[in-house]
XYZ file of C-alpha atoms in Angstrom:
452
model
C -27.221 27.000 15.652
C -27.812 29.245 18.675
C -26.825 27.671 21.973
C -29.269 27.754 24.889
C -28.175 28.461 28.409
C -27.478 25.284 30.354
C -30.029 24.553 33.080
C -27.190 23.395 35.315
C -26.465 27.050 36.014
C -29.979 27.593 37.337
C -30.828 27.410 41.017
C -33.985 25.375 40.332
C -32.317 22.629 38.311
C -34.438 19.510 38.284
C -33.263 16.236 39.890
C -31.940 13.642 37.466
C -30.220 16.149 35.192
C -26.822 15.060 36.499
C -27.485 11.493 35.356
C -28.542 12.841 31.957
C -25.331 14.843 31.651
C -23.292 11.770 32.591
C -25.072 9.763 29.894
C -24.327 12.506 27.380
C -20.659 12.461 28.413
C -20.527 8.703 27.875
C -22.074 9.102 24.428
C -19.579 11.833 23.524
C -16.691 9.656 24.657
C -18.124 6.744 22.674
C -18.275 8.907 19.533
C -14.688 10.006 20.137
C -13.539 6.398 20.429
C -15.402 5.251 17.308
C -12.620 6.314 14.861
C -10.085 4.266 16.832
C -12.375 1.232 16.809
C -12.903 1.708 13.082
C -9.137 1.961 12.543
C -8.507 -1.315 14.386
C -11.148 -3.174 12.354
C -9.920 -1.623 9.093
C -6.289 -2.586 9.794
C -7.223 -6.161 10.715
C -9.322 -6.442 7.550
C -6.443 -5.011 5.495
C -4.107 -7.630 6.931
C -6.521 -10.440 6.011
C -7.053 -9.030 2.513
C -3.331 -9.048 1.791
C -2.965 -12.530 3.248
C -5.511 -13.616 0.628
C -3.539 -11.871 -2.132
C -0.174 -13.449 -1.282
C -1.655 -16.785 -0.186
C -1.162 -18.740 -3.470
C 2.563 -18.022 -3.781
C 3.534 -20.974 -1.589
C 1.729 -23.768 -3.434
C -0.125 -22.546 -6.556
C 2.906 -22.832 -8.924
C 3.357 -26.525 -8.101
C -0.347 -27.269 -8.532
C -0.413 -25.380 -11.861
C 2.519 -27.377 -13.234
C 0.839 -30.579 -12.097
C -2.373 -29.600 -13.924
C -0.509 -28.622 -17.097
C 1.896 -31.545 -17.030
C 4.873 -29.303 -17.838
C 6.483 -26.040 -16.783
C 3.947 -23.252 -16.280
C 6.110 -20.322 -15.194
C 4.576 -17.853 -17.661
C 1.008 -18.808 -16.781
C 1.706 -18.675 -13.060
C 3.235 -15.220 -13.463
C 0.142 -14.042 -15.315
C -2.195 -15.398 -12.632
C -0.208 -13.991 -9.721
C 0.328 -10.636 -11.428
C -3.155 -10.237 -12.877
C -4.448 -8.851 -9.600
C -2.082 -5.894 -9.999
C -3.464 -5.116 -13.459
C -7.083 -4.960 -12.310
C -6.059 -3.090 -9.138
C -4.356 -0.502 -11.361
C -7.596 0.259 -13.201
C -9.756 -0.081 -10.098
C -7.638 2.298 -8.020
C -8.030 5.071 -10.589
C -11.813 4.650 -10.746
C -12.262 4.392 -6.987
C -9.972 7.328 -6.255
C -11.977 9.604 -8.538
C -15.432 8.521 -7.355
C -14.978 7.477 -3.721
C -16.989 10.391 -2.362
C -19.732 10.046 -4.963
C -20.241 6.298 -4.548
C -19.722 6.235 -0.790
C -16.905 4.870 1.347
C -19.073 2.352 3.181
C -20.358 0.734 -0.020
C -16.867 0.530 -1.564
C -15.267 -0.972 1.540
C -17.976 -3.579 2.089
C -18.209 -4.526 -1.587
C -14.418 -4.683 -1.862
C -14.144 -6.995 1.160
C -16.969 -9.150 -0.212
C -15.259 -9.505 -3.598
C -11.869 -10.357 -2.090
C -13.280 -12.832 0.431
C -15.719 -14.406 -2.002
C -13.172 -14.736 -4.809
C -10.674 -16.281 -2.404
C -13.160 -18.938 -1.287
C -14.184 -19.691 -4.888
C -10.521 -19.916 -5.941
C -10.082 -22.849 -3.576
C -12.552 -24.971 -5.539
C -10.425 -24.681 -8.692
C -8.362 -27.552 -7.345
C -11.186 -29.886 -8.357
C -10.878 -28.878 -12.051
C -8.700 -31.271 -14.034
C -8.717 -29.540 -17.426
C -5.700 -27.241 -17.638
C -7.241 -24.561 -19.841
C -10.302 -24.246 -17.634
C -8.097 -24.153 -14.542
C -5.879 -21.409 -15.969
C -8.716 -19.329 -17.439
C -10.802 -19.381 -14.258
C -7.711 -18.614 -12.169
C -7.108 -15.499 -14.254
C -10.747 -14.405 -14.142
C -11.109 -14.826 -10.382
C -7.856 -13.004 -9.639
C -8.860 -10.125 -11.924
C -12.186 -9.745 -10.104
C -10.423 -9.960 -6.744
C -8.100 -7.175 -7.923
C -11.049 -4.833 -8.408
C -12.270 -5.738 -4.931
C -8.858 -5.099 -3.439
C -8.655 -1.729 -5.214
C -12.059 -0.710 -3.841
C -11.200 -1.827 -0.312
C -7.598 -0.649 -0.110
C -8.022 2.748 -1.781
C -11.112 3.618 0.269
C -9.866 2.394 3.641
C -6.588 4.257 3.182
C -8.484 7.446 2.332
C -10.754 6.931 5.340
C -7.776 6.418 7.664
C -6.233 9.675 6.437
C -9.579 11.447 6.926
C -10.176 10.130 10.442
C -6.772 11.339 11.644
C -6.077 14.550 9.680
C -3.408 15.749 12.132
C -1.500 12.468 11.936
C -1.744 11.474 8.292
C 1.738 9.951 8.154
C 1.098 7.822 11.225
C -2.230 6.657 9.771
C -0.530 5.847 6.454
C 2.276 3.978 8.265
C -0.255 1.826 10.136
C -1.845 0.863 6.822
C 1.620 -0.027 5.512
C 2.165 -2.055 8.692
C -0.977 -4.097 8.014
C -0.037 -4.547 4.346
C 3.498 -5.618 5.277
C 2.253 -8.149 7.810
C -0.092 -9.598 5.197
C 2.779 -9.799 2.714
C 4.975 -11.590 5.252
C 2.328 -13.951 6.598
C 0.454 -14.758 3.375
C 2.734 -17.433 1.929
C 3.597 -19.145 5.266
C -0.078 -19.310 6.271
C -1.003 -20.624 2.838
C 1.743 -23.228 2.914
C 0.854 -24.432 6.412
C -2.872 -24.749 5.648
C -2.085 -26.456 2.334
C 0.004 -29.074 4.142
C -2.850 -29.691 6.568
C -5.880 -29.765 4.265
C -4.808 -29.512 0.635
C -5.607 -26.895 -2.008
C -9.087 -25.934 -0.740
C -8.432 -25.277 2.958
C -6.165 -22.161 2.725
C -8.639 -20.296 0.537
C -11.733 -21.236 2.522
C -10.177 -20.296 5.873
C -8.676 -16.945 4.867
C -11.491 -15.933 2.527
C -14.036 -16.901 5.156
C -12.284 -14.726 7.747
C -12.456 -11.739 5.386
C -16.194 -12.329 4.950
C -16.665 -12.639 8.725
C -15.188 -9.171 9.186
C -17.888 -7.594 7.009
C -20.429 -7.354 9.899
C -17.796 -5.584 11.995
C -17.163 -3.152 9.152
C -20.913 -2.550 8.864
C -21.007 -1.759 12.569
C -18.113 0.724 12.730
C -18.389 2.472 9.355
C -21.844 4.156 9.174
C -21.326 6.840 11.832
C -17.749 7.446 10.707
C -18.838 7.946 7.105
C -21.785 10.209 7.915
C -19.613 12.297 10.220
C -16.944 12.995 7.631
C -19.330 13.552 4.742
C -20.492 16.745 6.462
C -16.901 18.013 6.474
C -16.472 17.802 2.711
C -15.549 21.082 0.988
C -17.761 22.586 -1.674
C -14.913 22.886 -4.210
C -13.869 19.483 -5.558
C -10.436 18.694 -6.926
C -10.069 16.288 -9.848
C -7.292 13.720 -10.141
C -6.035 15.459 -13.293
C -5.776 18.786 -11.453
C -3.928 17.091 -8.605
C -1.544 15.289 -10.965
C -0.627 18.580 -12.715
C 0.973 20.058 -9.616
C 4.766 19.913 -9.943
C 5.525 18.626 -6.420
C 2.855 15.949 -6.856
C 4.400 14.858 -10.163
C 7.767 14.584 -8.454
C 6.411 12.564 -5.520
C 4.493 10.219 -7.831
C 7.580 9.634 -9.978
C 9.534 8.844 -6.820
C 6.798 6.446 -5.742
C 6.890 4.788 -9.159
C 10.681 4.494 -9.062
C 11.028 2.930 -5.609
C 8.377 0.337 -6.416
C 9.984 -0.305 -9.818
C 13.286 -1.016 -8.070
C 11.479 -3.258 -5.594
C 9.755 -5.096 -8.470
C 13.122 -5.542 -10.158
C 14.670 -6.870 -6.935
C 11.836 -9.334 -6.258
C 11.993 -10.791 -9.758
C 15.763 -10.853 -10.449
C 17.604 -10.751 -7.124
C 16.843 -14.408 -6.243
C 18.527 -15.579 -9.468
C 21.576 -13.445 -8.669
C 21.852 -14.903 -5.158
C 21.517 -18.433 -6.503
C 24.108 -17.965 -9.251
C 26.618 -15.998 -7.142
C 26.412 -17.616 -3.702
C 24.479 -20.824 -4.484
C 22.005 -20.095 -1.718
C 19.064 -22.406 -1.182
C 15.477 -21.316 -1.801
C 14.922 -21.208 1.963
C 17.933 -18.944 2.466
C 16.768 -16.600 -0.285
C 13.256 -16.580 1.150
C 14.603 -15.638 4.564
C 16.435 -12.577 3.252
C 13.203 -11.328 1.682
C 11.349 -12.180 4.883
C 13.885 -10.128 6.839
C 13.349 -7.218 4.461
C 9.615 -7.315 5.092
C 10.075 -7.587 8.858
C 12.349 -4.530 8.937
C 9.831 -2.561 6.883
C 6.969 -3.511 9.191
C 8.889 -2.813 12.400
C 10.070 0.684 11.478
C 6.909 1.833 9.640
C 5.103 3.284 12.718
C 8.269 5.097 13.813
C 8.740 6.574 10.353
C 5.124 7.735 10.424
C 5.679 9.556 13.704
C 8.876 11.107 12.311
C 7.076 12.356 9.194
C 4.284 13.895 11.301
C 6.927 15.737 13.332
C 8.937 17.136 10.415
C 8.734 17.907 6.692
C 7.698 14.795 4.715
C 9.937 15.696 1.788
C 13.075 15.663 3.914
C 12.304 12.154 5.171
C 11.672 11.039 1.581
C 15.048 12.421 0.464
C 16.796 10.610 3.315
C 14.969 7.436 2.330
C 16.191 7.671 -1.271
C 19.746 8.151 -0.014
C 19.530 5.037 2.157
C 17.962 3.020 -0.641
C 20.788 4.059 -2.958
C 23.389 3.024 -0.362
C 21.679 -0.336 -0.051
C 21.788 -0.819 -3.824
C 25.524 -0.073 -3.853
C 26.118 -2.873 -1.358
C 23.677 -5.441 -2.755
C 25.103 -5.648 -6.283
C 27.442 -4.120 -5.671
C 27.065 -1.429 -8.329
C 29.470 -2.448 -11.058
C 31.331 0.886 -11.078
C 32.374 0.484 -7.432
C 35.070 -2.111 -8.104
C 36.513 -1.652 -4.608
C 33.699 -3.897 -3.400
C 33.258 -7.492 -4.395
C 30.112 -9.572 -3.871
C 30.049 -10.819 -0.299
C 27.265 -12.631 1.588
C 27.353 -10.187 4.503
C 26.933 -7.255 2.125
C 23.600 -8.739 1.055
C 22.232 -8.593 4.589
C 23.465 -5.043 5.222
C 22.408 -3.854 1.781
C 18.893 -5.292 1.995
C 18.460 -3.838 5.494
C 19.399 -0.361 4.238
C 17.224 -0.885 1.170
C 14.210 -1.808 3.300
C 14.655 1.177 5.619
C 15.073 3.506 2.646
C 11.994 2.075 0.925
C 9.892 2.677 4.031
C 11.174 6.234 4.457
C 10.506 7.002 0.778
C 6.971 5.550 0.718
C 5.320 6.745 3.937
C 5.883 10.525 3.434
C 4.247 10.444 -0.023
C 0.586 10.861 1.005
C 1.201 13.625 3.597
C 3.388 15.468 1.092
C 0.710 15.410 -1.630
C -2.037 16.419 0.818
C 0.117 19.312 2.028
C 0.760 20.391 -1.559
C -2.967 20.423 -2.378
C -4.037 22.249 0.794
C -1.300 24.863 0.338
C -2.898 25.708 -3.025
C -6.244 26.432 -1.443
C -7.947 23.031 -1.585
C -9.458 21.723 1.628
C -8.604 18.312 2.969
C -11.286 15.655 3.310
C -12.476 12.298 2.089
C -12.543 13.437 -1.542
C -8.943 14.671 -1.552
C -7.698 11.671 0.427
C -9.434 9.338 -2.011
C -7.661 11.009 -4.922
C -4.306 10.759 -3.141
C -4.820 7.104 -2.242
C -5.946 6.239 -5.765
C -3.094 8.156 -7.394
C -0.435 6.465 -5.281
C -2.024 3.048 -5.840
C -1.769 3.623 -9.587
C 1.938 4.399 -9.414
C 2.519 1.486 -7.035
C 1.061 -0.947 -9.562
C 2.800 0.709 -12.521
C 6.121 0.655 -10.708
C 5.853 -2.969 -9.651
C 4.899 -4.152 -13.134
C 7.296 -1.860 -15.011
C 10.245 -2.610 -12.757
C 9.829 -6.371 -13.040
C 9.470 -6.254 -16.849
C 12.176 -3.646 -17.589
C 14.551 -5.161 -15.020
C 14.044 -8.602 -16.549
C 14.824 -7.308 -20.034
C 18.001 -5.563 -18.812
C 19.136 -8.618 -16.871
C 18.557 -10.955 -19.822
C 20.333 -8.553 -22.201
C 23.289 -7.826 -19.909
C 23.432 -9.008 -16.276
C 22.021 -8.260 -12.843
C 24.852 -5.909 -11.837
C 24.502 -3.710 -14.912
C 20.713 -3.670 -14.594
C 21.083 -2.602 -10.975
C 23.510 0.128 -12.053
C 20.915 1.546 -14.463
C 18.273 1.674 -11.729
C 20.819 3.211 -9.356
C 21.588 6.127 -11.683
C 17.908 6.727 -12.349
C 17.457 6.871 -8.574
C 20.326 9.370 -8.295
C 18.780 11.559 -10.997
C 15.397 11.525 -9.242
C 17.090 12.345 -5.936
C 18.837 15.377 -7.425
C 15.588 16.636 -8.930
C 13.803 16.212 -5.613
C 16.538 18.055 -3.714
C 16.496 20.905 -6.244
C 12.711 21.309 -6.090
C 12.696 21.087 -2.294
C 15.418 23.726 -1.946
C 13.531 25.965 -4.356
C 10.338 25.536 -2.332
C 12.165 26.362 0.889
C 13.503 29.507 -0.750
C 9.989 30.297 -2.013
C 11.236 30.365 -5.593
C 8.637 31.273 -8.176
C 9.951 28.621 -10.539
C 8.112 25.808 -8.737
C 4.756 27.596 -8.566
C 2.603 26.383 -11.413
C -0.444 28.321 -12.617
C -3.473 27.664 -10.411
C -5.522 24.782 -11.843
C -8.497 25.418 -9.609
C -11.697 26.235 -11.487
């Protein structure tokens, strides 16, 4: 559009124009601040969503066993883990269609499903029949998983879109909110359960999620309309993105680190109990410390990734995670070390730092890979990246827990850890080789262009 000459440069400028210009400046500043306001509301909503997800861990198993009248470990595992199964499917669908459906609709509907399902879940305590209790628990958690996929995938993509020059920092802030929800979910649930029984935790936390919906409605419309006009004409599909060699490598790394984490969460407590006879509180504290370390360093890692090559930070993270695994077990081949309590603290600290440094660079690395091949960044690309990584997060968590459990039952925790350690080493060598080849501009890593 052609710009007209400003009347401020004219000698016969009318009185009152200065006030008009000041009002325009205030409006411009308000529009500039809107993404930051949206980010704050999104991060607070993300925290509350993940509190709702991890809320039942503190008291649901005991209530389920009371309803059944016997041990209900398998059923509890299915209920707690079912949200990951529906989130796996939901993340793929949302990632592919986020720009077509609309970010605002997906975020609001996702928050509504999570908050509503959480409130409804609280009323299951009034059901005495075990089969009805278990079946409705599964159904509600599955629906909540779809809501969480819609909310989490879309808000992450929107955060990356709002701050395109600081994608790693934006991603790290999302991880910060997720980590805080993971840490606070069970303690908040346990405290509210002690105060008001089974219903109160779900009503309070689910109600808070629902109360944030008006705030989301307020901050999202202008943000969404602004970024829709920046969308490129050429759209990239998830299949095209997943065919790029560096993206395949990053996704496999993402899958592996979450598989190892799933293995550790499911089997490490048994190892600590059998080896050191630690109490449940002691074991819980070491996992709490792991989450705290992850949350504390996440923003710093995001700033580091924005200032350097994401792949290099990811490689360093895999190295630190491997060192942590050597100390935790320790790896059975390193007979110079014997299991010691202090090694668990040091090993889990290194493991947590390495996990953070391996996870946060993933999205910026994939975005950089796509843009270097001629695709423009935007909400559509960021939605694909967020959905793709969510898929491998869920697959890794489920696969690691199942495969690690089978290995541990067949052999022992140390040997199972050794298997994961060598898989990690193999992935690290592949990543280093591909990265060196890219730095040398080797033709071997350049796949045929998949752009139509």
